[in-house]
Amino acid sequence: MRPGLEPERRDAARNRELLLRAARELIEECGADGLTMGTLAQRAGVGKGTVFRRFGSRAGLMMTLLSDAEAHFQGRFMFGPPPLGPGAPPLERLIAFGEERIAWVLEFGELARAADVSAYNRFDVPAAVLWHRHLEMLLREAGVTTDPWLMATSLSAVLEPERILHAVRVHHIAPERLAASWRELVSRVVRGA
Amino acid sequence: MRPGLEPERRDAARNRELLLRAARELIEECGADGLTMGTLAQRAGVGKGTVFRRFGSRAGLMMTLLSDAEAHFQGRFMFGPPPLGPGAPPLERLIAFGEERIAWVLEFGELARAADVSAYNRFDVPAAVLWHRHLEMLLREAGVTTDPWLMATSLSAVLEPERILHAVRVHHIAPERLAASWRELVSRVVRGA
DNA sequence: GATCAAAACGGACTGCGGTCCGCTTCTATT
DNA sequence: AATAGAAGCGGACCGCAGTCCGTTTTGATC
């Protein structure tokens, strides 16, 4: 989490733990949208400035809270067992990627939404870039030769947390139906190649 | 714009014109993101409460500013000449819809982003619902029988202003390349039917 | 023209994310 | 143990969207 060689000062480390613990508690109680930076500071017993020094912004805090789940997911599709991980045919990996991503969004989506940096560069956070590259690679392997980069962009758009949560929570679409639609979409994209 | 039968009071009408004029000026000068409700009130010479009474929220104001362009676009794909309007084969209409929508986003996208109600129901504003229904209808006509509703959702996701603007402004993707990718995507989706 | 209720007005106020800067606490060095 | 300066701290402060409510304007009725 902190890649730097120089160690963290003891008070800083203690405050970070305090803040993360308090943040998880607050999210448990009020949901991610109900967490405010002021309340968090108060609950953790530190000043508001400390919260922002640690995490930069509200979105940064949410990204930190997500990073475990994110790293786990990344590990699975990059190094884990097929069909999500390497070893399966690309179309099957694409299908598995979407299915797993939908499940992931249903579990962590609220946090993921809160972690979206408002502004343009929400698509340039490392995790999003990695997902995009992964999709692009699978498309290439599956024989999609016409602009796989943009095609990966389109597929990423389909899997956005905001849309998925909206479909499930507002329109009561069953997750399995989302997965089926994803299978259909990605099959047609690849088969047309 | 105001569908009610009961007419608007004179002062209210005058202030609305004042506000719309001032808003357009400010957006000209500072961009949509640079417009603040306080500045707008000041520029128009009214109180801040009046601004919110008129438009409900910042997003509501932006939607009002967009409504002309939106109505024009809607008229074109519903009643205008083919291939965008009725008369052409569905695949051609789908292709034309995406192409025109990309062009529309490049012209009005900043406003459209500012008009997005933060929260879940951004997809349930009338214009978004109409676009979605239109896509779904074209998909059905083109022979897509497996869950056209969700397929239309996916295609809508691909055309979101935020992504398109990001691709063009940050990654310097040429609009024509976006259009080509859309053609490819939608052709494959339909041909797989 | 006087009257009056409803509609609209305006600006002080709240709560939020985020910044700033003088003060405190740590740790490396001697 | 003394010291120095870097790292961290805290909370007053800012600008913003949005709310509230006492005051003013409007236009239908008489």
mmCIF file of C-alpha atoms in Angstrom, chain A:
data_model
loop_
_atom_site.group_PDB
_atom_site.id
_atom_site.type_symbol
_atom_site.label_atom_id
_atom_site.label_comp_id
_atom_site.label_asym_id
_atom_site.label_seq_id
_atom_site.Cartn_x
_atom_site.Cartn_y
_atom_site.Cartn_z
ATOM 1 C CA MET A 1 0.000 0.000 0.000
ATOM 2 C CA ARG A 2 2.841 2.406 0.816
ATOM 3 C CA PRO A 3 5.528 1.567 -1.666
ATOM 4 C CA GLY A 4 8.107 4.108 -0.465
ATOM 5 C CA LEU A 5 11.385 2.905 0.979
ATOM 6 C CA GLU A 6 11.447 5.516 3.727
ATOM 7 C CA PRO A 7 9.315 4.251 6.593
ATOM 8 C CA GLU A 8 6.256 6.056 7.857
ATOM 9 C CA ARG A 9 6.440 7.958 11.080
ATOM 10 C CA ARG A 10 4.842 6.127 13.955
ATOM 11 C CA ASP A 11 2.079 8.662 14.614
ATOM 12 C CA ALA A 12 1.255 8.744 10.932
ATOM 13 C CA ALA A 13 0.937 4.974 10.774
ATOM 14 C CA ARG A 14 -1.224 4.901 13.880
ATOM 15 C CA ASN A 15 -3.508 7.589 12.480
ATOM 16 C CA ARG A 16 -3.840 5.794 9.190
ATOM 17 C CA GLU A 17 -5.014 2.657 10.942
ATOM 18 C CA LEU A 18 -7.361 4.694 13.104
ATOM 19 C CA LEU A 19 -8.816 6.362 10.011
ATOM 20 C CA LEU A 20 -9.240 3.172 8.000
ATOM 21 C CA ARG A 21 -10.918 1.453 10.908
ATOM 22 C CA ALA A 22 -13.235 4.410 11.479
ATOM 23 C CA ALA A 23 -14.018 4.641 7.776
ATOM 24 C CA ARG A 24 -15.036 0.988 7.583
ATOM 25 C CA GLU A 25 -17.214 1.431 10.638
ATOM 26 C CA LEU A 26 -18.908 4.490 9.216
ATOM 27 C CA ILE A 27 -19.523 2.822 5.874
ATOM 28 C CA GLU A 28 -20.989 -0.141 7.692
ATOM 29 C CA GLU A 29 -23.331 2.214 9.532
ATOM 30 C CA CYS A 30 -24.211 4.840 6.945
ATOM 31 C CA GLY A 31 -23.133 3.432 3.593
ATOM 32 C CA ALA A 32 -20.334 4.838 1.465
ATOM 33 C CA ASP A 33 -22.424 7.793 0.362
ATOM 34 C CA GLY A 34 -23.176 8.653 3.976
ATOM 35 C CA LEU A 35 -19.557 9.030 4.953
ATOM 36 C CA THR A 36 -18.358 12.604 5.274
ATOM 37 C CA MET A 37 -14.771 13.588 5.750
ATOM 38 C CA GLY A 38 -15.592 15.672 8.809
ATOM 39 C CA THR A 39 -17.427 12.868 10.542
ATOM 40 C CA LEU A 40 -14.614 10.503 9.714
ATOM 41 C CA ALA A 41 -12.033 12.817 11.252
ATOM 42 C CA GLN A 42 -14.147 13.186 14.359
ATOM 43 C CA ARG A 43 -14.753 9.466 14.707
ATOM 44 C CA ALA A 44 -11.066 8.709 14.312
ATOM 45 C CA GLY A 45 -10.164 11.451 16.774
ATOM 46 C CA VAL A 46 -7.926 13.367 14.390
ATOM 47 C CA GLY A 47 -8.124 16.704 12.633
ATOM 48 C CA LYS A 48 -9.708 17.070 9.239
ATOM 49 C CA GLY A 49 -6.424 18.133 7.713
ATOM 50 C CA THR A 50 -4.950 14.777 8.672
ATOM 51 C CA VAL A 51 -7.580 12.914 6.723
ATOM 52 C CA PHE A 52 -6.785 14.856 3.589
ATOM 53 C CA ARG A 53 -3.048 14.583 4.142
ATOM 54 C CA ARG A 54 -3.405 10.802 4.293
ATOM 55 C CA PHE A 55 -5.742 10.200 1.375
ATOM 56 C CA GLY A 56 -5.721 13.346 -0.708
ATOM 57 C CA SER A 57 -9.459 13.395 -1.264
ATOM 58 C CA ARG A 58 -12.642 11.538 -0.555
ATOM 59 C CA ALA A 59 -12.157 9.532 -3.742
ATOM 60 C CA GLY A 60 -8.612 8.679 -2.671
ATOM 61 C CA LEU A 61 -9.886 7.333 0.615
ATOM 62 C CA MET A 62 -12.413 5.154 -1.163
ATOM 63 C CA MET A 63 -9.740 3.858 -3.521
ATOM 64 C CA THR A 64 -7.594 2.912 -0.553
ATOM 65 C CA LEU A 65 -10.495 1.063 0.994
ATOM 66 C CA LEU A 66 -11.051 -0.733 -2.311
ATOM 67 C CA SER A 67 -7.470 -1.614 -2.991
ATOM 68 C CA ASP A 68 -7.552 -5.016 -1.347
ATOM 69 C CA ALA A 69 -10.594 -6.206 -3.234
ATOM 70 C CA GLU A 70 -9.161 -4.732 -6.392
ATOM 71 C CA ALA A 71 -5.797 -6.405 -6.036
ATOM 72 C CA HIS A 72 -7.513 -9.702 -5.388
ATOM 73 C CA PHE A 73 -9.616 -9.384 -8.524
ATOM 74 C CA GLN A 74 -6.620 -8.375 -10.597
ATOM 75 C CA GLY A 75 -4.672 -11.351 -9.340
ATOM 76 C CA ARG A 76 -7.459 -13.658 -10.352
ATOM 77 C CA PHE A 77 -7.797 -12.547 -13.930
ATOM 78 C CA MET A 78 -4.080 -12.212 -14.502
ATOM 79 C CA PHE A 79 -2.658 -15.223 -12.702
ATOM 80 C CA GLY A 80 -5.590 -17.257 -11.422
ATOM 81 C CA PRO A 81 -7.122 -20.449 -12.786
ATOM 82 C CA PRO A 82 -9.024 -20.482 -16.087
ATOM 83 C CA PRO A 83 -11.423 -19.577 -17.472
ATOM 84 C CA LEU A 84 -10.844 -16.193 -15.805
ATOM 85 C CA GLY A 85 -7.099 -16.569 -15.705
ATOM 86 C CA PRO A 86 -4.737 -17.635 -18.509
ATOM 87 C CA GLY A 87 -5.192 -20.999 -20.135
ATOM 88 C CA ALA A 88 -8.707 -20.778 -21.507
ATOM 89 C CA PRO A 89 -9.632 -19.609 -25.029
ATOM 90 C CA PRO A 90 -9.946 -15.834 -25.248
ATOM 91 C CA LEU A 91 -13.704 -15.756 -25.757
ATOM 92 C CA GLU A 92 -14.223 -17.802 -22.643
ATOM 93 C CA ARG A 93 -11.907 -15.533 -20.733
ATOM 94 C CA LEU A 94 -13.822 -12.490 -21.960
ATOM 95 C CA ILE A 95 -17.083 -14.017 -20.848
ATOM 96 C CA ALA A 96 -15.656 -14.969 -17.467
ATOM 97 C CA PHE A 97 -14.200 -11.496 -17.055
ATOM 98 C CA GLY A 98 -17.575 -9.874 -17.500
ATOM 99 C CA GLU A 99 -19.338 -12.315 -15.250
ATOM 100 C CA GLU A 100 -16.836 -11.873 -12.473
ATOM 101 C CA ARG A 101 -16.795 -8.148 -12.894
ATOM 102 C CA ILE A 102 -20.559 -7.995 -12.554
ATOM 103 C CA ALA A 103 -20.353 -10.003 -9.351
ATOM 104 C CA TRP A 104 -17.559 -7.751 -8.135
ATOM 105 C CA VAL A 105 -19.588 -4.625 -8.830
ATOM 106 C CA LEU A 106 -22.537 -6.005 -6.940
ATOM 107 C CA GLU A 107 -20.289 -6.473 -3.939
ATOM 108 C CA PHE A 108 -18.089 -3.389 -4.069
ATOM 109 C CA GLY A 109 -19.857 -1.138 -6.540
ATOM 110 C CA GLU A 110 -21.041 1.482 -4.112
ATOM 111 C CA LEU A 111 -17.484 1.952 -2.965
ATOM 112 C CA ALA A 112 -16.279 1.969 -6.553
ATOM 113 C CA ARG A 113 -18.740 4.694 -7.438
ATOM 114 C CA ALA A 114 -17.598 6.775 -4.483
ATOM 115 C CA ALA A 115 -14.013 6.231 -5.583
ATOM 116 C CA ASP A 116 -14.655 7.705 -9.025
ATOM 117 C CA VAL A 117 -12.714 10.893 -9.232
ATOM 118 C CA SER A 118 -15.166 13.382 -10.571
ATOM 119 C CA ALA A 119 -13.731 14.868 -13.769
ATOM 120 C CA TYR A 120 -12.392 13.465 -16.949
ATOM 121 C CA ASN A 121 -9.553 11.307 -15.735
ATOM 122 C CA ARG A 122 -11.716 8.784 -13.960
ATOM 123 C CA PHE A 123 -10.768 6.376 -16.728
ATOM 124 C CA ASP A 124 -7.061 6.804 -16.149
ATOM 125 C CA VAL A 125 -6.732 5.387 -12.667
ATOM 126 C CA PRO A 126 -4.384 2.381 -12.676
ATOM 127 C CA ALA A 127 -7.092 -0.206 -12.124
ATOM 128 C CA ALA A 128 -9.190 1.071 -15.029
ATOM 129 C CA VAL A 129 -6.160 1.148 -17.298
ATOM 130 C CA LEU A 130 -5.301 -2.401 -16.344
ATOM 131 C CA TRP A 131 -8.825 -3.656 -17.014
ATOM 132 C CA HIS A 132 -8.823 -1.894 -20.338
ATOM 133 C CA ARG A 133 -5.507 -3.399 -21.372
ATOM 134 C CA HIS A 134 -6.688 -6.825 -20.352
ATOM 135 C CA LEU A 135 -9.823 -6.541 -22.460
ATOM 136 C CA GLU A 136 -7.827 -5.241 -25.393
ATOM 137 C CA MET A 137 -5.408 -8.147 -25.173
ATOM 138 C CA LEU A 138 -8.190 -10.711 -25.042
ATOM 139 C CA LEU A 139 -9.888 -9.097 -28.021
ATOM 140 C CA ARG A 140 -6.676 -9.274 -30.018
ATOM 141 C CA GLU A 141 -6.181 -12.912 -29.089
ATOM 142 C CA ALA A 142 -9.738 -13.587 -30.161
ATOM 143 C CA GLY A 143 -8.978 -12.183 -33.591
ATOM 144 C CA VAL A 144 -10.499 -8.730 -33.323
ATOM 145 C CA THR A 145 -8.190 -6.727 -35.519
ATOM 146 C CA THR A 146 -10.152 -3.551 -36.178
ATOM 147 C CA ASP A 147 -9.342 -1.046 -33.463
ATOM 148 C CA PRO A 148 -9.236 -3.346 -30.454
ATOM 149 C CA TRP A 149 -8.350 -0.389 -28.264
ATOM 150 C CA LEU A 150 -11.654 1.359 -28.871
ATOM 151 C CA MET A 151 -13.554 -1.898 -28.759
ATOM 152 C CA ALA A 152 -12.097 -2.498 -25.309
ATOM 153 C CA THR A 153 -13.221 1.000 -24.373
ATOM 154 C CA SER A 154 -16.753 0.146 -25.437
ATOM 155 C CA LEU A 155 -16.766 -3.098 -23.497
ATOM 156 C CA SER A 156 -15.437 -1.269 -20.436
ATOM 157 C CA ALA A 157 -18.315 1.170 -20.732
ATOM 158 C CA VAL A 158 -20.777 -1.703 -20.631
ATOM 159 C CA LEU A 159 -19.315 -2.919 -17.339
ATOM 160 C CA GLU A 160 -19.297 0.453 -15.562
ATOM 161 C CA PRO A 161 -20.430 0.157 -11.938
ATOM 162 C CA GLU A 162 -22.935 2.965 -12.277
ATOM 163 C CA ARG A 163 -24.900 1.267 -15.048
ATOM 164 C CA ILE A 164 -24.766 -2.170 -13.516
ATOM 165 C CA LEU A 165 -25.947 -0.944 -10.145
ATOM 166 C CA HIS A 166 -28.668 1.083 -11.800
ATOM 167 C CA ALA A 167 -29.929 -1.912 -13.747
ATOM 168 C CA VAL A 168 -29.969 -4.147 -10.696
ATOM 169 C CA ARG A 169 -31.154 -1.718 -8.056
ATOM 170 C CA VAL A 170 -33.599 0.419 -9.991
ATOM 171 C CA HIS A 171 -34.799 -1.856 -12.760
ATOM 172 C CA HIS A 172 -34.457 -5.063 -10.737
ATOM 173 C CA ILE A 173 -32.575 -6.851 -13.475
ATOM 174 C CA ALA A 174 -31.294 -10.177 -12.207
ATOM 175 C CA PRO A 175 -27.488 -10.403 -12.247
ATOM 176 C CA GLU A 176 -27.710 -13.597 -14.251
ATOM 177 C CA ARG A 177 -29.578 -11.715 -16.933
ATOM 178 C CA LEU A 178 -26.809 -9.119 -17.042
ATOM 179 C CA ALA A 179 -24.281 -11.890 -17.405
ATOM 180 C CA ALA A 180 -26.264 -13.499 -20.205
ATOM 181 C CA SER A 181 -26.438 -10.214 -22.072
ATOM 182 C CA TRP A 182 -22.703 -9.755 -21.661
ATOM 183 C CA ARG A 183 -22.064 -13.251 -23.044
ATOM 184 C CA GLU A 184 -24.256 -12.463 -26.016
ATOM 185 C CA LEU A 185 -22.584 -9.133 -26.681
ATOM 186 C CA VAL A 186 -19.040 -10.306 -26.419
ATOM 187 C CA SER A 187 -19.720 -13.433 -28.455
ATOM 188 C CA ARG A 188 -21.088 -11.372 -31.288
ATOM 189 C CA VAL A 189 -18.228 -8.930 -31.162
ATOM 190 C CA VAL A 190 -15.695 -11.721 -31.326
ATOM 191 C CA ARG A 191 -17.488 -13.934 -33.809
ATOM 192 C CA GLY A 192 -17.850 -11.075 -36.236
ATOM 193 C CA ALA A 193 -14.058 -10.973 -36.411
#
